[in-house]
Coordinates of C-alpha atoms in Angstrom, one line a residue:
X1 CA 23.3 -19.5 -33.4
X2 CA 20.2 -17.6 -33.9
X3 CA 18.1 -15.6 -31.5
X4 CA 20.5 -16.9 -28.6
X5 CA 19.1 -20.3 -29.8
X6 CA 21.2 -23.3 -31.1
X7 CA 20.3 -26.5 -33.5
X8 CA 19.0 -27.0 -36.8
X9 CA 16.0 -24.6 -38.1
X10 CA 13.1 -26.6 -39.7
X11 CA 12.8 -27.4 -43.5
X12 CA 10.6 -27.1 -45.6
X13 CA 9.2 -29.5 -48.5
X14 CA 9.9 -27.2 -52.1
X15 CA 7.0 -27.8 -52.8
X16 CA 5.1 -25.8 -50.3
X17 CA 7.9 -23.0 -50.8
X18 CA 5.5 -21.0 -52.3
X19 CA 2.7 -21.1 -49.8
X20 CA 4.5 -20.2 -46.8
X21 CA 6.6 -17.4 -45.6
X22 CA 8.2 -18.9 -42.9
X23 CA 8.6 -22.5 -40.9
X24 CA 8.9 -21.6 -37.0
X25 CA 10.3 -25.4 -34.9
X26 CA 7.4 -26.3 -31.8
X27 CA 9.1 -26.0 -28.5
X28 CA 11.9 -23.5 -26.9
X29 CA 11.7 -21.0 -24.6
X30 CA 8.8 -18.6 -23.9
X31 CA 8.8 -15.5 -25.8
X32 CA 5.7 -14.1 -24.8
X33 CA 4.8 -13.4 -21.0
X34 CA 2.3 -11.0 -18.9
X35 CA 2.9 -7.2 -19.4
X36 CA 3.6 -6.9 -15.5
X37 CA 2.9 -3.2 -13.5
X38 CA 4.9 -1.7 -11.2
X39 CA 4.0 0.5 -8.2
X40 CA 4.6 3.4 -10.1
X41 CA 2.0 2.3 -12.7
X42 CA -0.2 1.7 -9.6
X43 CA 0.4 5.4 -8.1
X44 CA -0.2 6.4 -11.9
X45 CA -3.3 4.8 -12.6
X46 CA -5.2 5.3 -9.3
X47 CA -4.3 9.3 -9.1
X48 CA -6.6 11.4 -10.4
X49 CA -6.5 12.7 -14.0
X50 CA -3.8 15.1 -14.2
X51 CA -2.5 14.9 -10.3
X52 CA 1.5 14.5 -10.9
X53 CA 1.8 15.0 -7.3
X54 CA 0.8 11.7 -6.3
X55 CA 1.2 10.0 -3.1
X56 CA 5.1 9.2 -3.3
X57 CA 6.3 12.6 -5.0
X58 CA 5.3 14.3 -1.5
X59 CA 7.5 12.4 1.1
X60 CA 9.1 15.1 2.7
X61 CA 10.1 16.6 5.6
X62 CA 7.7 15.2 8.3
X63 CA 7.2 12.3 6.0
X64 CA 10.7 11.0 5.9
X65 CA 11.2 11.5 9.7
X66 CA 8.0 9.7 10.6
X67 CA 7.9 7.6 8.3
X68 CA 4.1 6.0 8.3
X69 CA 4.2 1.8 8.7
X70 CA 2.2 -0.3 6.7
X71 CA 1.8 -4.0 8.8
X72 CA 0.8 -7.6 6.9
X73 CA -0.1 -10.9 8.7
X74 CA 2.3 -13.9 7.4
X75 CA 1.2 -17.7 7.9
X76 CA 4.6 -18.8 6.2
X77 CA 8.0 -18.8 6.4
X78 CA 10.6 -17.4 3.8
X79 CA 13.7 -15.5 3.2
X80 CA 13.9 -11.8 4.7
X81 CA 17.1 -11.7 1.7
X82 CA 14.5 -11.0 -1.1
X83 CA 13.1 -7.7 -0.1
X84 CA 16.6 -6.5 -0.5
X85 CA 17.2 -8.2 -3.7
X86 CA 14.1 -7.2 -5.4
X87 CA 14.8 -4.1 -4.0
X88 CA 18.0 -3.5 -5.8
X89 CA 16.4 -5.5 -9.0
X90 CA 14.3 -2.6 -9.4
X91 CA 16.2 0.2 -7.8
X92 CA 14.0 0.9 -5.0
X93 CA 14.7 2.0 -2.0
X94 CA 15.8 -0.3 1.0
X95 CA 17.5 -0.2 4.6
X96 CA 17.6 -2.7 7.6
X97 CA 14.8 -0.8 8.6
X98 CA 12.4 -1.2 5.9
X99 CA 10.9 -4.3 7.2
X100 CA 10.3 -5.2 10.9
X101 CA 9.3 -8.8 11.1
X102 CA 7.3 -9.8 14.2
X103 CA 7.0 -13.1 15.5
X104 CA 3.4 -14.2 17.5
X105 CA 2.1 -17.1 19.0
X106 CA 5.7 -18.7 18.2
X107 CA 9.7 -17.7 18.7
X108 CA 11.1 -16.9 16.0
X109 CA 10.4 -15.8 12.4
X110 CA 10.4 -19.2 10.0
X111 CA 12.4 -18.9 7.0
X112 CA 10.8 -21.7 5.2
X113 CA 7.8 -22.0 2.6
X114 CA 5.1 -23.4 3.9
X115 CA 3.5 -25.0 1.1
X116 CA 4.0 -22.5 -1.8
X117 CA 3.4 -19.6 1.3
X118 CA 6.8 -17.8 0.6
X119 CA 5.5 -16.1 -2.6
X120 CA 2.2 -15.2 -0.7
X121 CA 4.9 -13.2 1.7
X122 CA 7.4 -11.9 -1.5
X123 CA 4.4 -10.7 -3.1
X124 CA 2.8 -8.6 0.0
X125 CA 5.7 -7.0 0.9
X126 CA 7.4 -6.8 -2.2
X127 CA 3.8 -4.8 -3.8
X128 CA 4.2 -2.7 -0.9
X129 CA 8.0 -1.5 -1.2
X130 CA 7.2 -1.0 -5.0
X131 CA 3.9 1.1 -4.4
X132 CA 4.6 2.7 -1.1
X133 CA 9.1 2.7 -1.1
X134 CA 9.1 5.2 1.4
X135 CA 6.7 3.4 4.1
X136 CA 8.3 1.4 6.8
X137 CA 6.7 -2.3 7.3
X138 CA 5.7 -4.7 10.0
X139 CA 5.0 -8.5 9.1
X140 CA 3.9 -10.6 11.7
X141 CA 4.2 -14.0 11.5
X142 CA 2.3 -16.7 12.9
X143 CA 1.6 -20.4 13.2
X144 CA -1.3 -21.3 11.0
X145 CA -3.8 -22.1 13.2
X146 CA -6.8 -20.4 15.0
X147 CA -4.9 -19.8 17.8
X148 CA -1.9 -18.2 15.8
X149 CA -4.1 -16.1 13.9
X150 CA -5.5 -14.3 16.8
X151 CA -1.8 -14.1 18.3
X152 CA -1.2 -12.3 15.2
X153 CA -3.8 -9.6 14.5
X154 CA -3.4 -9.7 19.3
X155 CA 0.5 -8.6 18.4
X156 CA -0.6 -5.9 16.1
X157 CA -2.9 -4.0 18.0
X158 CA -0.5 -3.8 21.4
X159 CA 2.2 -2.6 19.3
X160 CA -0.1 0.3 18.2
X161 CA -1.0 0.4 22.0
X162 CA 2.0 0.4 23.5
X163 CA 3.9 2.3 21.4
X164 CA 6.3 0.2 19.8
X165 CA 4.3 0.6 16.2
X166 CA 2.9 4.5 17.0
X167 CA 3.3 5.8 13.3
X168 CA 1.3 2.2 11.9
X169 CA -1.5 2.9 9.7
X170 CA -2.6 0.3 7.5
X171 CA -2.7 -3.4 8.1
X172 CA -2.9 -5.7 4.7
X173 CA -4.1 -9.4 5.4
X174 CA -4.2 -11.9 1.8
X175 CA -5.2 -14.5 3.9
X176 CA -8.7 -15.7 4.7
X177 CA -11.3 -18.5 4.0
X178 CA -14.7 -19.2 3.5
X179 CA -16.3 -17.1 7.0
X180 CA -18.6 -19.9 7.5
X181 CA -15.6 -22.4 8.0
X182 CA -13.3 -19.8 10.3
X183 CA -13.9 -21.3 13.7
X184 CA -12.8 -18.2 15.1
X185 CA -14.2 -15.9 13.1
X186 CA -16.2 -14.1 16.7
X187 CA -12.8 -13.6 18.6
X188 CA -10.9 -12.1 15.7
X189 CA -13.5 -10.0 14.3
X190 CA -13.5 -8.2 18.0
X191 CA -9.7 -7.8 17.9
X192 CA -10.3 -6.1 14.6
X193 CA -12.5 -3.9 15.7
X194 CA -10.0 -3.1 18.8
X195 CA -7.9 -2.4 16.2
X196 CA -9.8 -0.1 13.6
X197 CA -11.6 1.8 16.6
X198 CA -8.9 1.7 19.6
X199 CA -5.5 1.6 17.6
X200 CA -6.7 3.7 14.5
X201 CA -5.4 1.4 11.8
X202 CA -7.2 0.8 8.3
X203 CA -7.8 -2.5 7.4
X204 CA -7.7 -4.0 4.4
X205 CA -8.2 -7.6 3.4
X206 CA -8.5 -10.0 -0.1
X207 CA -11.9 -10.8 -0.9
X208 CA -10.5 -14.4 -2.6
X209 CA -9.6 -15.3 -5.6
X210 CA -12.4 -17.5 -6.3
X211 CA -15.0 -15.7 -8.0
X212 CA -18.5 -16.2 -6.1
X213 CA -17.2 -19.5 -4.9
X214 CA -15.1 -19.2 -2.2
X215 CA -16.5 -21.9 0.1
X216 CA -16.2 -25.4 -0.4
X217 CA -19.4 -28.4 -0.4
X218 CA -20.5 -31.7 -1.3
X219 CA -19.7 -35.1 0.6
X220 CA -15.9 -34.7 0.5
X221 CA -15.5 -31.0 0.5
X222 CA -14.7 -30.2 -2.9
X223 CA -17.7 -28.5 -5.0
X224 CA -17.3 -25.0 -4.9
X225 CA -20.3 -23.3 -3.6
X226 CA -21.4 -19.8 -3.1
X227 CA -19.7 -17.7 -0.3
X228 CA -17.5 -14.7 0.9
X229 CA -14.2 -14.6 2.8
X230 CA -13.4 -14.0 6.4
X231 CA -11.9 -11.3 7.2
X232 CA -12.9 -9.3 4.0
X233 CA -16.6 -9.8 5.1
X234 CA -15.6 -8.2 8.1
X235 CA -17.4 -4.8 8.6
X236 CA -14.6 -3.7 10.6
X237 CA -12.3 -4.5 6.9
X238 CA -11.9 -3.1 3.6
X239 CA -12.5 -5.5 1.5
X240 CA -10.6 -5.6 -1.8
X241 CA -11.7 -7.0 -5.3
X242 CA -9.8 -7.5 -8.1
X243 CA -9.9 -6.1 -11.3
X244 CA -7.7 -6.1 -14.9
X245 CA -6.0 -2.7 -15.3
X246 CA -4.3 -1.5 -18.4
X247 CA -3.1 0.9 -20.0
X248 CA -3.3 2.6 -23.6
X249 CA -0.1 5.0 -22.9
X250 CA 1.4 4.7 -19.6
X251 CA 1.7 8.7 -19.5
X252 CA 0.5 10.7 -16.5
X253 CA -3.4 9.5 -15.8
X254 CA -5.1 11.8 -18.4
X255 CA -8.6 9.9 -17.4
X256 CA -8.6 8.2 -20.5
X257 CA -5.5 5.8 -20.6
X258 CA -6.1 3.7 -17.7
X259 CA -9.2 1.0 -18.5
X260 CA -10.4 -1.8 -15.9
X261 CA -13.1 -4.2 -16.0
X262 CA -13.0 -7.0 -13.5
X263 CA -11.2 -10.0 -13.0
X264 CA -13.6 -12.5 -14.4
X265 CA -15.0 -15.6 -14.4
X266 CA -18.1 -17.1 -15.7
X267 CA -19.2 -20.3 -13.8
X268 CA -18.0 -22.3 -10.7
X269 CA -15.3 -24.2 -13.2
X270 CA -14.1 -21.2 -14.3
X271 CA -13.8 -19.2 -11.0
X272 CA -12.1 -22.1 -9.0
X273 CA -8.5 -22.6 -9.3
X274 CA -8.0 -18.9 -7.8
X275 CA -6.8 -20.8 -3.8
X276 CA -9.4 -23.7 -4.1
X277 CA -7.8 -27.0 -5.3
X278 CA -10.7 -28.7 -7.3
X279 CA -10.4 -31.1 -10.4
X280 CA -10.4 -29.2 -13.4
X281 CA -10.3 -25.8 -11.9
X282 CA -10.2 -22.7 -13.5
X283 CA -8.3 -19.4 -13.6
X284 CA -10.4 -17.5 -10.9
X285 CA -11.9 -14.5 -10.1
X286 CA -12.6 -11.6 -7.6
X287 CA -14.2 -12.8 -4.8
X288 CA -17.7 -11.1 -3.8
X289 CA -20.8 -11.7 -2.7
X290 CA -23.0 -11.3 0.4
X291 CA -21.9 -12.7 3.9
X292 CA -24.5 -14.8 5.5
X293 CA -22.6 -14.2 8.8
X294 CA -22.7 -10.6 9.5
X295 CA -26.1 -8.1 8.8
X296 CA -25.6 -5.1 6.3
X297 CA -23.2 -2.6 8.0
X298 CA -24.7 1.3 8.4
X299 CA -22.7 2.4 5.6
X300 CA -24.0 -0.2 2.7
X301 CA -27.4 1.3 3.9
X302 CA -27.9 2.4 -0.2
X303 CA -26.3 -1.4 -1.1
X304 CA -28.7 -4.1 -2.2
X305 CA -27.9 -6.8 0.0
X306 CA -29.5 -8.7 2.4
X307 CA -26.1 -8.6 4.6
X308 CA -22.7 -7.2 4.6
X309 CA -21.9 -7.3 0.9
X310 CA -18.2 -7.5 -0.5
X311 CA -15.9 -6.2 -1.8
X312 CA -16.4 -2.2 -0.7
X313 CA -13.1 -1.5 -3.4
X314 CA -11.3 -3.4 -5.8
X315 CA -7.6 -2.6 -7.8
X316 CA -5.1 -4.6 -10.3
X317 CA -5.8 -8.4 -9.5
X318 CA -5.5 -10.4 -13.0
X319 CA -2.3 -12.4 -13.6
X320 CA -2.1 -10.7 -17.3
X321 CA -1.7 -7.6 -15.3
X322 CA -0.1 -8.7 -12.9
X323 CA 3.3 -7.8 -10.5
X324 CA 6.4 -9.5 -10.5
X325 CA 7.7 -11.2 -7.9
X326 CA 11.3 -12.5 -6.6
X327 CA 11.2 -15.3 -4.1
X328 CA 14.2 -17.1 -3.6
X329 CA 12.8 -20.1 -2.6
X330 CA 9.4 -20.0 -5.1
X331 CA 11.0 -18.5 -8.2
X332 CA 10.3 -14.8 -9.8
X333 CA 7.4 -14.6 -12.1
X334 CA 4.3 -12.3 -12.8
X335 CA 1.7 -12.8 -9.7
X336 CA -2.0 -11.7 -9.3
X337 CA -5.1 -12.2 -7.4
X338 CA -7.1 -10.2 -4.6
X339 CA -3.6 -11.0 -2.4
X340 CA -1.8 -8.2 -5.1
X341 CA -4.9 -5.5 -4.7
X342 CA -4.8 -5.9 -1.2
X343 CA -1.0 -4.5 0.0
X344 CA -1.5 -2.3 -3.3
X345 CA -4.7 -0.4 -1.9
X346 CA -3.2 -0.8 1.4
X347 CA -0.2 1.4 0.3
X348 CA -1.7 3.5 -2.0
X349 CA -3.9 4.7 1.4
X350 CA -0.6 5.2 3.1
X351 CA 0.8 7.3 -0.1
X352 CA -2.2 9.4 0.6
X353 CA -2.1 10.3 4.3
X354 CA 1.7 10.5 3.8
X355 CA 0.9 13.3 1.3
X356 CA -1.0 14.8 3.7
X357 CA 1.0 15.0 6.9
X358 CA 0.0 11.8 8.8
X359 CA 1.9 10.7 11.7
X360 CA -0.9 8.4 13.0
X361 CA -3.8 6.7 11.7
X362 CA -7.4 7.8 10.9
X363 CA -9.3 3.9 11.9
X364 CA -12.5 2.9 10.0
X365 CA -12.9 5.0 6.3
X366 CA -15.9 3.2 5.5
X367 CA -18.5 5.7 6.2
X368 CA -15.6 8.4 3.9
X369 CA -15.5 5.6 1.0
X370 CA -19.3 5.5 0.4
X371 CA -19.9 9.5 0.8
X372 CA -17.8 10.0 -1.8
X373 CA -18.5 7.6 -4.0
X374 CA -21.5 9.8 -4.5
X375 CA -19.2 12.5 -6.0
X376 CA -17.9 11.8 -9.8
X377 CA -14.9 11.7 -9.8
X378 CA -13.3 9.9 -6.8
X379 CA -13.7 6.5 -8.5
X380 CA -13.2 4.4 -11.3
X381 CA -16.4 2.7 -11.6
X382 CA -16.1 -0.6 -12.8
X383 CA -18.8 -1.9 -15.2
X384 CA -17.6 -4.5 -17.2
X385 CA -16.9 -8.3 -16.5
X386 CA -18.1 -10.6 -13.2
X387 CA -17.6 -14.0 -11.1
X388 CA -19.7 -15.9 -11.7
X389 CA -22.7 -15.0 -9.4
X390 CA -22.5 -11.2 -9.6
X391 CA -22.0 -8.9 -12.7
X392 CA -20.3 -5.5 -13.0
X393 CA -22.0 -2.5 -13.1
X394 CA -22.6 1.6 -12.7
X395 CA -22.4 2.2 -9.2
X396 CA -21.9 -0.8 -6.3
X397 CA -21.4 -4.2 -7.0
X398 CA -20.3 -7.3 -5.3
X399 CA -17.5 -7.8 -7.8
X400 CA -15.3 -4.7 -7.6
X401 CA -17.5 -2.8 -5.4
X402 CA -17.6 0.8 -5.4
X403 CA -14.8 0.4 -8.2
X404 CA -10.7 1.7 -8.3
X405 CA -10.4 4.3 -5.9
X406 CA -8.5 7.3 -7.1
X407 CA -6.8 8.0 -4.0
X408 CA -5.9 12.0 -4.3
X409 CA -9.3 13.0 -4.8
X410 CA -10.7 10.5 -2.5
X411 CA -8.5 12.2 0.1
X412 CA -9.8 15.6 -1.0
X413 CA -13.4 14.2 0.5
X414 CA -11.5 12.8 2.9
X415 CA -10.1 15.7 4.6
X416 CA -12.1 18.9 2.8
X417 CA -10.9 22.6 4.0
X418 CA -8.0 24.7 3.4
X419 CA -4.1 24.0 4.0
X420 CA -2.2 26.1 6.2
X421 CA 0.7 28.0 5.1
X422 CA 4.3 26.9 6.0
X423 CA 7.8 29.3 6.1
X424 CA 11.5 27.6 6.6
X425 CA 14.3 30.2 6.2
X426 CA 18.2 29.1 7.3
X427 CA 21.6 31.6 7.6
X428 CA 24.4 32.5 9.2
X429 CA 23.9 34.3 12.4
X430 CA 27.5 35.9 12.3
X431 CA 28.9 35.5 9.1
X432 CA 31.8 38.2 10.0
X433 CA 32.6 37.2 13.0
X434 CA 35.9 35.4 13.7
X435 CA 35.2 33.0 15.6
X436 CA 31.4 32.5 15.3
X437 CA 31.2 32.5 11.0
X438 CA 29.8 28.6 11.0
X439 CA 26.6 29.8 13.1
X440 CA 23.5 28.5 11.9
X441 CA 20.2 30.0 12.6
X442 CA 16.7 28.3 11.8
X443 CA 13.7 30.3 11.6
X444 CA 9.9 28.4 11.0
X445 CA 6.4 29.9 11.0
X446 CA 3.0 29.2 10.0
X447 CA -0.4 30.3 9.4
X448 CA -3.7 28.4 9.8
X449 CA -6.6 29.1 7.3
X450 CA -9.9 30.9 9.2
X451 CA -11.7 28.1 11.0
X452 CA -8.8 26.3 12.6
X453 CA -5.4 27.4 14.6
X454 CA -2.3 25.6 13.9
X455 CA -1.1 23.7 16.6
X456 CA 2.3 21.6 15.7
X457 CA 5.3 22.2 13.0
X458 CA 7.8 19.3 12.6
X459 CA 11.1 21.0 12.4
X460 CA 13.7 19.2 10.5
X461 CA 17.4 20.0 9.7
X462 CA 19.9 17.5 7.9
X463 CA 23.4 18.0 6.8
X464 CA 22.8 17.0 2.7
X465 CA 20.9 13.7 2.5
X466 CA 22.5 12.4 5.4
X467 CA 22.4 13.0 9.3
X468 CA 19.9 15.1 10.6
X469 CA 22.0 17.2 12.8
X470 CA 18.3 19.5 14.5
X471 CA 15.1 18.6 15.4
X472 CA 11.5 19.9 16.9
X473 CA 9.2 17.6 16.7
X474 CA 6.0 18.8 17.7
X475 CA 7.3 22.7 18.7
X476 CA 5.3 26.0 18.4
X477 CA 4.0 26.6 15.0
X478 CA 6.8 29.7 15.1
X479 CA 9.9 29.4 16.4
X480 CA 13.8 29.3 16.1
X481 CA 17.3 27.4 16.8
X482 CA 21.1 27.7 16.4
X483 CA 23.3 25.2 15.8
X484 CA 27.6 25.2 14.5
X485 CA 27.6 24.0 10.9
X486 CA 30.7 22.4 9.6
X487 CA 32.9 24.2 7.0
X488 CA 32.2 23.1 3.6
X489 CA 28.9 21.4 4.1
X490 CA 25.6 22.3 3.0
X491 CA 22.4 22.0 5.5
X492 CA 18.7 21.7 4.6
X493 CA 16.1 22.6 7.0
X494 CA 12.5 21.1 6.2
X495 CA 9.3 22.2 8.3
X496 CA 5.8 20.8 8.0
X497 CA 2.6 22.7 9.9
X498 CA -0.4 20.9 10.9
X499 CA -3.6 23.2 12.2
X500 CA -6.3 22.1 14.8
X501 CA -7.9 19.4 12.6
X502 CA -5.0 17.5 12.3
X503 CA -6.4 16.7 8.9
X504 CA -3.9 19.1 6.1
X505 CA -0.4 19.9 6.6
X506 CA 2.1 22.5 4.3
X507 CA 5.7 21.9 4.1
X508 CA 8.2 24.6 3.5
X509 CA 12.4 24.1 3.2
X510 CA 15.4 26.1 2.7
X511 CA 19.1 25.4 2.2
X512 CA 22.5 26.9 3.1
X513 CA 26.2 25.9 2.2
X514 CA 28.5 27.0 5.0
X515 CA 31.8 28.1 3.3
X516 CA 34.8 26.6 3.6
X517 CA 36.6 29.3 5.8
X518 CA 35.5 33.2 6.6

């Protein structure tokens, strides 16, 4: 036995003994395979240089009690099992309240591929868990049709509505097709817009995987041919491109050890292969281009484009940097395309308005992602690479777009102005008393900076990690409450303040172990 291999190693002839130093045998099992990211890497790479605070180090408080939602639209079945199991693969965490699945336009929730679909699903929600843990998620599921893709983006937008999804923020969709060939692309595009505008959820969408060539010609329907996707070319959408990220030293971002240039392709051969199924395909590319359905939106006004251009943003999409998936049903492997930067930008977003306080959505960011492109600093402009009909360069382009948002900083432009101030303290009312030693007293206050008033605090108090035992949601920004502690057991109270903008939050805590007697 030799490496975990068995068999005969190769000879070699004497008399090339000398030339050679060594003889390796053809065949055997792969030794060399993608150098896959994770979601931390993600939160890494897309922070700003020198931010540890990231996104996912600030779930607390108000951000574990209200925990923000992140929704994806499904067109297969597969097995709800997995998320657990790559959950505990990679030690993340995972309840049976981590994923909601939705079903619409149909009964129930199918548990079987549909056509290769179920690794489409693993990798969505899976990206998600990994980038965002602490997010709850919705997956709605529908019949692959016209009618069960309006049933599905329908469902999500009365759940925001009507309450059942109040705390949803983000909805990630990695399916689409060319927008000239969605027959209907009028009626969804106006439920999106219900949605961005009415429901306050951020949309984000793949821009393909195709390079320039997302639509398909010619006599039978196979030549690729210039075009974007539906409903990335949405202007209601965010549309993602891809990119190739790596790193030289996977240490905190230091704004030198993170690189991209796009995921590229060079001709029509080359990009197809990325969703299209053409003879001698290639390994594709990110989508992007210019829709020929819908006029330049307000917010490309500085874009050179004679309509909506795409992508606006682009993040990891290349299968040599890709993410690893687990699907029971598909196999576990290393997966890319514009269908991995989607639910990654998606959560990253989520990370961000987690960090700040969010319990509800903030709608369309367009007009925020293009002012602050303009500032240095808030993206990683990508300038190397392209697919096929555009090329990479400083500023916009419709290959990765405005580049690799940093999200930290991006929220900084986001929501400018100063935090408020936040004070938790917790004690025992009567510690001498006889009878009432195991009182508990809660005490919150906060101050808002000049400009605004604060308005809410989130009062939160759990015995250890577990039970939360008190709770204000929405009280006065000061305040008290009393409750009888059990002997022995140590309680944590966490409070959050929000001012009148809604917009920046502070979070103060305090602990206390009641004793085991007086």
């Amino acid at each position: 036995v030799f490496g975990g291999l068995t068999g005969t190693l190769p000879e070699l002839p004497g008399r090339l003994g000398q030339l050679a130093t060594a003889a390796l045998a053809p065949g055997g099992p792969r030794v060399m395979r993608p150098h896959a990211l994770s979601g931390a890497d993600f939160r890494n790479a897309y922070t700003s240089a020198g931010n540890t605070r990231a996104g996912v180090a600030n779930y607390t408080g108000h951000d574990r009690v209200h925990r923000l939602t992140v929704a994806t639209i499904q067109f297969s079945g597969w097995q709800r099992s997995d998320l657990k199991t790559y959950a505990h693969k990679h030690h993340l965490p995972y309840s049976s309240a981590t994923l909601t699945q939705v079903p619409a336009g149909q009964s129930s929730v199918p548990t079987k591929s549909d056509g290769g679909g179920a690794i489409e699903v693993a990798l969505d929600q899976e990206a998600l868990l990994s980038t965002a843990p602490y997010a709850r998620q919705r997956a709605y599921f529908a019949p692959n049709t016209d009618a069960g893709a309006a049933a599905a983006y329908n469902k999500v937008y009365e759940d925001v509505m009507q309450g059942r999804a109040p705390h949803l923020v983000a909805l990630s969709v990695s399916w689409g097709s060319c927008e000239g060939d969605t027959n209907n692309r009028t009626t969804i595009n106006n439920i999106l817009r219900s949605i961005v505008r009415k429901a306050h959820v951020t949309v984000f969408a793949a821009s393909g995987d195709s390079g320039a060539y997302d639509c398909l010609g010619g006599l039978l329907g196979t030549t690729p041919e210039e075009g974007v996707d539906f409903p990335a070319s949405s202007p209601y959408v965010v549309g993602v491109g891809g990119t190739r990220l790596t790193a030289t030293k996977r240490s905190p971002n230091n704004g030198s050890n993170w690189h991209e240039s796009a995921w590229s392709c060079a001709s029509k051969s080359d990009c197809a292969g990325g969703g299209l199924v053409v003879i001698g395909g290639g390994s594709g590319g990110s989508g992007g281009g210019v829709s020929s359905e819908f006029k330049k939106p307000d917010f490309q006004s500085s874009v050179s484009a004679s309509g909506r251009a795409v992508p606006d943003i682009a993040a990891d999409a290349d299968p040599a940097s890709g993410f690893p998936v687990y699907s029971s049903q598909e196999g576990s492997g290393t997966v890319g395309g514009t269908s991995l930067a989607t639910p990654v930008s998606a959560a990253l977003f989520t990370d961000m308005l987690a960090s700040r306080g969010f319990k509800r959505g903030i709608g369309d960011i367009h007009g925020r992602l293009y002012a602050a492109a303009r500032h240095s600093g808030t993206f990683r402009d990508i300038t190397s690479g392209s697919n096929g009909g555009y090329s990479a360069g400083a500023g916009y382009d419709a290959v990765t777009g405005l580049g690799a948002p940093l999200w930290p900083a991006l929220g900084n432009r986001f929501f400018p102005g100063a935090k408020p101030s936040a004070t938790a303290t917790i004690k025992r009312h009567h510690p001498r008393s006889r009878t009432q030693w195991r009182t508990v007293t809660v005490h919150w206050g906060g101050h808002a900076p000049s400009g605004t008033k604060m308005v809410t605090a989130e009062v939160v108090v759990r015995q250890g990690n577990g039970s939360i035992v008190a709770r204000r949601s929405g009280a006065r920004p000061s305040g008290s409450l009393t409750f009888t502690g059990a002997a022995g057991h140590t309680y944590k109270v966490i409070v959050q303040a929000a001012n009148s903008k809604h917009v920046m939050s502070a979070v103060a805590t305090a602990s206390l172990t009641v004793p085991r007697s007086r």
